């Protein structure tokens, strides 16, 4: 049994003590006098807030941060990203995933929903560092003959092994997209999901081309296609969802699908704008994600909150769209609940996932409204400590083992081909 | 004579020593053995880069950060911002300006071009903290009778006193906008500018309404109007410039006017998008600014660089628009040169304005391309030290007097009227 007592911390404009035991918030009170395994004194200088839940990542791609930017799509993929990824070993994936975890913890994130090769390595990286993760094997078998069988083997191994992983792990099956996965594989995935009650994670309607190809191939739009084959459920997490009709939104709402909005990636790759007002009107469940470091290039949910709100105001010419409280909810409680976590809010009975922010950081001063400050002004320099499942992942800005992870990353940095260089300034 | 020797610092992918004397970069070499007033050891773990130049601020409004957000324009101004500002004393302005300086230094900015009431207080705040500033009295006299005379008096006092301020100060005259300043005042300003060779700073074509009103009142568009009265010169700094025609861009280019692009403010206030491709085509001089904390809500040039690039890619559906090197140039060298500063680049003979960034910060790792990482991934947590005019403003994350400034801000925080509250989450 582990316990943690946080003393004199600001919570909803009051100074309180917070007592955490066995991973849950057990008590919030003006003054708690109780022995605890660990005590954190805040002297009223720090506030406690929910941590962030990152709805869509390719964590290991952090190893390619800044490797190639500002290039046309196919030059970017063909000449840089794909050749680099093709050379990845499990060691590369482990180093990239651990670097991603470092960065996410420093910016207050305790959970990510990941889509990448070799999930056991990523699961170990995340849970070793104390983070929650949802992931599983990826299907991407429409391009290479033989990949279907080997990926089916990965899925079978995963189903055998998934129970042996940490309690911080939530299993899923990933399908890259409707255009990159064989229809028979989607059927197989459907059967496994039904049998094992797992999450299902897919890129959906990210580009107009995907929609047009689907209409040509399947005679219907992407959401309709997934619905037909039974892949839309309350455990479906659909990343992007930019090019949707109202009819598709209605289907997604009826099936209680969760959509992941990623404004930074959508802007950086010129993919268009997720339609916030239409999603709200349809009553859709929307959470936030950062996407991978090749299209962002950081995994910072605070940047994502600000950009989400700015883009919505810009795109719909309405300054009242996506106010701070709403986008903060998307990044915290809505993100947790989408994955069945009773978390994302600082209240008794909830999972003890939290951040402590430094109220003396100039970006949070004068301090009229903490949530507005977190969305529109904060950055990772404001985050002092991060707690997940009642344990410190970062305490007073220190993360255990950080230096060793950075040394490992230096070893696995891609060096055999030249990264893209800009002309001199 | 002050001197500073920075040892083993990364500069353009090499480890070098940098020697600074009398405010200038005097030597950059593999190994410098010279006595120096101050020595900074970097052990190859830090890189030296140009600092940022913030092209447009209302620094003291940092005192209203988070005071009111996500509200319709007139409710925001009438019910919150204007009543709060009306109650500002010089003490409020000083506290707000010092808070702004803290925040700017922490995010690597050494200069800002400010428009606000009571410039002597703001000049003192900035230069006391070692920052460069361009500012001067503001004209905003079309709404209140009597204000013209008192503001003329401010200008006269300023012309008397401006020579007594710090060398870090660059004098200007501010006109709020063409619609809020009397035509006869703009003429007076024109005469003063000609006589004293000062910078001129104005909000220009921020909204469509401004353009329409100008067409009605003056029979021409805002740029044409300013051109007619002689207010477009190489020392004119025009903030926003969103609603421009190609003809207006040609005039601005011919007169060598500098435009300040503020993507975050433009998005947050739904004002539209500065047209980067058109500005590039016209050969315009464009720099970056944050605007004030009421419409951003931070004064962070790194956030501004990233948002500028993202917005350009999104708005013009082209991933190659505004690449990292270009936007970094706008925030550094172009910003410095617009104000006549021989700075914004780390080379011998340039002013010693610089930042030291922590290469072990996970956001800058693996480290393929530092400029791309600074634009797309960095935040203020990456900035270890800030140098302006050869002096440390922040050293190893410490700013002298920070705690005292925060205490002063707490005293002058607005409390007599309630800040805008969101409904509970």
PDB file of C-alpha atoms in Angstrom, chain A residues 12-13 45 62-67 69-73 99 102-103 106-107 264 266-270 272-273 296-298 300 306-307 309-311 313-315 317-325 328-329 332-333 360-369 372-373 376-377 379-381 402-403 406 409 412-414 419-425, chain B residues 12-13 45 62-67 69-73 99 102-103 106-107 264 266-270 272-273 296-298 300 306-307 309-311 313-315 317-325 328-329 332-333 360-369 372-373 376-377 379-381 402-403 406 409 412-414 419-425:
ATOM      1  CA  UNK A  12     -10.416  25.399  -6.869  1.00  0.00           C
ATOM      2  CA  UNK A  13      -9.134  28.668  -5.319  1.00  0.00           C
ATOM      3  CA  UNK A  45       2.540  28.048  -4.024  1.00  0.00           C
ATOM      4  CA  UNK A  62      10.001  11.152 -31.421  1.00  0.00           C
ATOM      5  CA  UNK A  63      13.311   9.650 -32.543  1.00  0.00           C
ATOM      6  CA  UNK A  64      12.685  11.478 -35.853  1.00  0.00           C
ATOM      7  CA  UNK A  65      11.829  14.876 -34.334  1.00  0.00           C
ATOM      8  CA  UNK A  66      13.133  17.575 -36.665  1.00  0.00           C
ATOM      9  CA  UNK A  67      14.592  14.995 -39.049  1.00  0.00           C
ATOM     10  CA  UNK A  69      10.146  19.320 -42.006  1.00  0.00           C
ATOM     11  CA  UNK A  70       8.430  21.707 -44.378  1.00  0.00           C
ATOM     12  CA  UNK A  71       8.645  19.292 -47.304  1.00  0.00           C
ATOM     13  CA  UNK A  72       5.974  18.219 -49.793  1.00  0.00           C
ATOM     14  CA  UNK A  73       4.145  15.096 -48.517  1.00  0.00           C
ATOM     15  CA  UNK A  99      12.068   9.987 -25.091  1.00  0.00           C
ATOM     16  CA  UNK A 102      10.005  12.007 -20.864  1.00  0.00           C
ATOM     17  CA  UNK A 103       8.584  14.825 -22.913  1.00  0.00           C
ATOM     18  CA  UNK A 106       7.394  17.076 -18.451  1.00  0.00           C
ATOM     19  CA  UNK A 107       4.298  18.598 -20.053  1.00  0.00           C
ATOM     20  CA  UNK A 264      -1.295  21.053 -34.728  1.00  0.00           C
ATOM     21  CA  UNK A 266      -3.769  18.985 -39.135  1.00  0.00           C
ATOM     22  CA  UNK A 267      -2.369  22.480 -39.655  1.00  0.00           C
ATOM     23  CA  UNK A 268       1.236  21.398 -40.174  1.00  0.00           C
ATOM     24  CA  UNK A 269       0.202  18.850 -42.816  1.00  0.00           C
ATOM     25  CA  UNK A 270      -2.408  21.193 -44.365  1.00  0.00           C
ATOM     26  CA  UNK A 272      -7.966  21.075 -43.079  1.00  0.00           C
ATOM     27  CA  UNK A 273      -9.868  21.823 -39.930  1.00  0.00           C
ATOM     28  CA  UNK A 296       3.861  18.370 -34.584  1.00  0.00           C
ATOM     29  CA  UNK A 297       6.881  18.188 -33.467  1.00  0.00           C
ATOM     30  CA  UNK A 298       6.285  17.884 -29.745  1.00  0.00           C
ATOM     31  CA  UNK A 300       2.600  18.732 -25.537  1.00  0.00           C
ATOM     32  CA  UNK A 306      -4.249  26.445 -27.166  1.00  0.00           C
ATOM     33  CA  UNK A 307      -4.038  25.623 -30.856  1.00  0.00           C
ATOM     34  CA  UNK A 309      -9.084  26.895 -29.331  1.00  0.00           C
ATOM     35  CA  UNK A 310      -7.275  29.336 -31.653  1.00  0.00           C
ATOM     36  CA  UNK A 311      -8.006  27.282 -34.768  1.00  0.00           C
ATOM     37  CA  UNK A 313     -12.020  30.701 -33.349  1.00  0.00           C
ATOM     38  CA  UNK A 314     -10.174  31.391 -36.581  1.00  0.00           C
ATOM     39  CA  UNK A 315     -11.907  28.821 -38.766  1.00  0.00           C
ATOM     40  CA  UNK A 317     -14.877  33.362 -37.139  1.00  0.00           C
ATOM     41  CA  UNK A 318     -16.339  33.259 -33.651  1.00  0.00           C
ATOM     42  CA  UNK A 319     -14.282  34.218 -30.593  1.00  0.00           C
ATOM     43  CA  UNK A 320     -16.597  32.303 -28.271  1.00  0.00           C
ATOM     44  CA  UNK A 321     -16.035  28.867 -29.876  1.00  0.00           C
ATOM     45  CA  UNK A 322     -14.097  26.321 -27.795  1.00  0.00           C
ATOM     46  CA  UNK A 323     -13.570  28.388 -24.635  1.00  0.00           C
ATOM     47  CA  UNK A 324     -10.802  27.468 -22.204  1.00  0.00           C
ATOM     48  CA  UNK A 325     -12.935  25.307 -19.885  1.00  0.00           C
ATOM     49  CA  UNK A 328      -9.370  21.787 -20.908  1.00  0.00           C
ATOM     50  CA  UNK A 329     -12.163  19.239 -20.349  1.00  0.00           C
ATOM     51  CA  UNK A 332      -8.389  15.890 -19.229  1.00  0.00           C
ATOM     52  CA  UNK A 333     -11.668  14.291 -18.109  1.00  0.00           C
ATOM     53  CA  UNK A 360       4.798  31.604  -9.099  1.00  0.00           C
ATOM     54  CA  UNK A 361       5.644  30.978 -12.743  1.00  0.00           C
ATOM     55  CA  UNK A 362       5.104  34.391 -14.413  1.00  0.00           C
ATOM     56  CA  UNK A 363       2.905  32.765 -17.068  1.00  0.00           C
ATOM     57  CA  UNK A 364       0.315  31.911 -14.391  1.00  0.00           C
ATOM     58  CA  UNK A 365       0.446  35.387 -12.805  1.00  0.00           C
ATOM     59  CA  UNK A 366      -1.586  37.448 -11.771  1.00  0.00           C
ATOM     60  CA  UNK A 367      -3.832  34.369 -11.620  1.00  0.00           C
ATOM     61  CA  UNK A 368      -7.455  35.354 -12.227  1.00  0.00           C
ATOM     62  CA  UNK A 369      -8.488  32.074 -13.775  1.00  0.00           C
ATOM     63  CA  UNK A 372      -7.674  30.000 -18.809  1.00  0.00           C
ATOM     64  CA  UNK A 373      -4.017  30.449 -17.857  1.00  0.00           C
ATOM     65  CA  UNK A 376      -3.772  30.201 -23.218  1.00  0.00           C
ATOM     66  CA  UNK A 377      -0.572  31.014 -21.359  1.00  0.00           C
ATOM     67  CA  UNK A 379       3.860  25.899 -21.054  1.00  0.00           C
ATOM     68  CA  UNK A 380       5.793  22.985 -19.606  1.00  0.00           C
ATOM     69  CA  UNK A 381       7.879  25.350 -17.474  1.00  0.00           C
ATOM     70  CA  UNK A 402      16.193  10.950 -17.424  1.00  0.00           C
ATOM     71  CA  UNK A 403      19.914  11.234 -18.172  1.00  0.00           C
ATOM     72  CA  UNK A 406      18.916  10.682 -23.218  1.00  0.00           C
ATOM     73  CA  UNK A 409      18.586   8.108 -27.522  1.00  0.00           C
ATOM     74  CA  UNK A 412      20.007   5.253 -31.648  1.00  0.00           C
ATOM     75  CA  UNK A 413      19.773   8.614 -33.367  1.00  0.00           C
ATOM     76  CA  UNK A 414      19.533   8.100 -37.134  1.00  0.00           C
ATOM     77  CA  UNK A 419      18.527  14.803 -42.312  1.00  0.00           C
ATOM     78  CA  UNK A 420      16.911  17.503 -44.397  1.00  0.00           C
ATOM     79  CA  UNK A 421      18.824  20.786 -44.200  1.00  0.00           C
ATOM     80  CA  UNK A 422      17.482  24.230 -44.794  1.00  0.00           C
ATOM     81  CA  UNK A 423      19.503  26.752 -46.649  1.00  0.00           C
ATOM     82  CA  UNK A 424      21.531  28.969 -44.377  1.00  0.00           C
ATOM     83  CA  UNK A 425      19.716  31.783 -42.644  1.00  0.00           C
TER      84      UNK A 425
ATOM     85  CA  UNK B  12      26.221  25.895 -35.852  1.00  0.00           C
ATOM     86  CA  UNK B  13      26.897  22.240 -34.923  1.00  0.00           C
ATOM     87  CA  UNK B  45      25.458  20.826 -23.348  1.00  0.00           C
ATOM     88  CA  UNK B  62      -0.061  41.314 -18.699  1.00  0.00           C
ATOM     89  CA  UNK B  63      -1.694  42.488 -15.468  1.00  0.00           C
ATOM     90  CA  UNK B  64      -4.993  41.436 -17.103  1.00  0.00           C
ATOM     91  CA  UNK B  65      -3.854  37.992 -18.257  1.00  0.00           C
ATOM     92  CA  UNK B  66      -6.806  35.615 -18.011  1.00  0.00           C
ATOM     93  CA  UNK B  67      -9.051  38.360 -16.621  1.00  0.00           C
ATOM     94  CA  UNK B  69     -11.474  35.400 -22.323  1.00  0.00           C
ATOM     95  CA  UNK B  70     -13.701  33.784 -24.925  1.00  0.00           C
ATOM     96  CA  UNK B  71     -16.193  36.655 -24.858  1.00  0.00           C
ATOM     97  CA  UNK B  72     -17.811  38.570 -27.728  1.00  0.00           C
ATOM     98  CA  UNK B  73     -15.673  41.633 -28.623  1.00  0.00           C
ATOM     99  CA  UNK B  99       5.702  40.941 -15.167  1.00  0.00           C
ATOM    100  CA  UNK B 102       9.938  38.480 -16.657  1.00  0.00           C
ATOM    101  CA  UNK B 103       7.883  36.358 -18.967  1.00  0.00           C
ATOM    102  CA  UNK B 106      12.122  33.509 -19.608  1.00  0.00           C
ATOM    103  CA  UNK B 107      11.087  32.803 -23.195  1.00  0.00           C
ATOM    104  CA  UNK B 264      -2.026  34.053 -32.107  1.00  0.00           C
ATOM    105  CA  UNK B 266      -5.350  37.278 -34.998  1.00  0.00           C
ATOM    106  CA  UNK B 267      -6.708  33.771 -34.444  1.00  0.00           C
ATOM    107  CA  UNK B 268      -7.892  34.366 -30.880  1.00  0.00           C
ATOM    108  CA  UNK B 269      -9.804  37.505 -31.927  1.00  0.00           C
ATOM    109  CA  UNK B 270     -11.026  35.921 -35.206  1.00  0.00           C
ATOM    110  CA  UNK B 272      -8.461  36.611 -40.220  1.00  0.00           C
ATOM    111  CA  UNK B 273      -5.094  35.597 -41.550  1.00  0.00           C
ATOM    112  CA  UNK B 296      -2.723  35.846 -26.592  1.00  0.00           C
ATOM    113  CA  UNK B 297      -2.337  35.353 -23.436  1.00  0.00           C
ATOM    114  CA  UNK B 298       1.422  35.038 -23.180  1.00  0.00           C
ATOM    115  CA  UNK B 300       6.207  33.959 -26.011  1.00  0.00           C
ATOM    116  CA  UNK B 306       5.132  27.833 -34.385  1.00  0.00           C
ATOM    117  CA  UNK B 307       1.661  29.299 -34.790  1.00  0.00           C
ATOM    118  CA  UNK B 309       4.125  28.529 -39.564  1.00  0.00           C
ATOM    119  CA  UNK B 310       1.101  26.332 -38.771  1.00  0.00           C
ATOM    120  CA  UNK B 311      -1.393  29.039 -39.716  1.00  0.00           C
ATOM    121  CA  UNK B 313       0.402  26.043 -43.939  1.00  0.00           C
ATOM    122  CA  UNK B 314      -3.248  25.703 -42.965  1.00  0.00           C
ATOM    123  CA  UNK B 315      -4.538  28.876 -44.588  1.00  0.00           C
ATOM    124  CA  UNK B 317      -2.950  24.608 -47.965  1.00  0.00           C
ATOM    125  CA  UNK B 318       0.750  24.260 -48.615  1.00  0.00           C
ATOM    126  CA  UNK B 319       3.056  22.451 -46.191  1.00  0.00           C
ATOM    127  CA  UNK B 320       6.119  24.215 -47.575  1.00  0.00           C
ATOM    128  CA  UNK B 321       4.956  27.778 -46.712  1.00  0.00           C
ATOM    129  CA  UNK B 322       6.881  29.558 -43.932  1.00  0.00           C
ATOM    130  CA  UNK B 323       9.476  26.873 -43.169  1.00  0.00           C
ATOM    131  CA  UNK B 324      11.293  26.886 -39.828  1.00  0.00           C
ATOM    132  CA  UNK B 325      14.350  28.863 -40.983  1.00  0.00           C
ATOM    133  CA  UNK B 328      13.055  31.945 -37.107  1.00  0.00           C
ATOM    134  CA  UNK B 329      14.638  34.714 -39.180  1.00  0.00           C
ATOM    135  CA  UNK B 332      15.295  37.184 -34.697  1.00  0.00           C
ATOM    136  CA  UNK B 333      17.396  39.013 -37.303  1.00  0.00           C
ATOM    137  CA  UNK B 360      19.526  18.017 -22.901  1.00  0.00           C
ATOM    138  CA  UNK B 361      15.927  19.199 -22.741  1.00  0.00           C
ATOM    139  CA  UNK B 362      13.939  16.281 -24.248  1.00  0.00           C
ATOM    140  CA  UNK B 363      12.145  18.698 -26.595  1.00  0.00           C
ATOM    141  CA  UNK B 364      15.467  19.394 -28.366  1.00  0.00           C
ATOM    142  CA  UNK B 365      16.423  15.701 -28.591  1.00  0.00           C
ATOM    143  CA  UNK B 366      17.616  13.808 -30.716  1.00  0.00           C
ATOM    144  CA  UNK B 367      18.725  17.116 -32.243  1.00  0.00           C
ATOM    145  CA  UNK B 368      18.875  16.818 -36.036  1.00  0.00           C
ATOM    146  CA  UNK B 369      18.126  20.456 -36.718  1.00  0.00           C
ATOM    147  CA  UNK B 372      13.413  23.295 -36.603  1.00  0.00           C
ATOM    148  CA  UNK B 373      13.387  22.136 -32.984  1.00  0.00           C
ATOM    149  CA  UNK B 376       8.222  23.368 -33.818  1.00  0.00           C
ATOM    150  CA  UNK B 377       9.119  21.749 -30.521  1.00  0.00           C
ATOM    151  CA  UNK B 379       9.142  25.968 -25.231  1.00  0.00           C
ATOM    152  CA  UNK B 380      10.491  28.222 -22.520  1.00  0.00           C
ATOM    153  CA  UNK B 381      11.683  25.213 -20.522  1.00  0.00           C
ATOM    154  CA  UNK B 402      11.910  37.931  -9.798  1.00  0.00           C
ATOM    155  CA  UNK B 403      10.271  37.223  -6.437  1.00  0.00           C
ATOM    156  CA  UNK B 406       5.746  38.869  -8.357  1.00  0.00           C
ATOM    157  CA  UNK B 409       2.088  42.241  -9.072  1.00  0.00           C
ATOM    158  CA  UNK B 412      -1.774  45.561  -8.049  1.00  0.00           C
ATOM    159  CA  UNK B 413      -3.882  42.667  -9.277  1.00  0.00           C
ATOM    160  CA  UNK B 414      -7.351  43.931 -10.169  1.00  0.00           C
ATOM    161  CA  UNK B 419     -13.085  38.573 -13.498  1.00  0.00           C
ATOM    162  CA  UNK B 420     -15.096  36.607 -16.000  1.00  0.00           C
ATOM    163  CA  UNK B 421     -15.880  33.114 -14.736  1.00  0.00           C
ATOM    164  CA  UNK B 422     -16.666  30.099 -16.843  1.00  0.00           C
ATOM    165  CA  UNK B 423     -19.329  27.679 -15.794  1.00  0.00           C
ATOM    166  CA  UNK B 424     -17.962  24.764 -13.780  1.00  0.00           C
ATOM    167  CA  UNK B 425     -16.321  21.955 -15.722  1.00  0.00           C
TER     168      UNK B 425
END
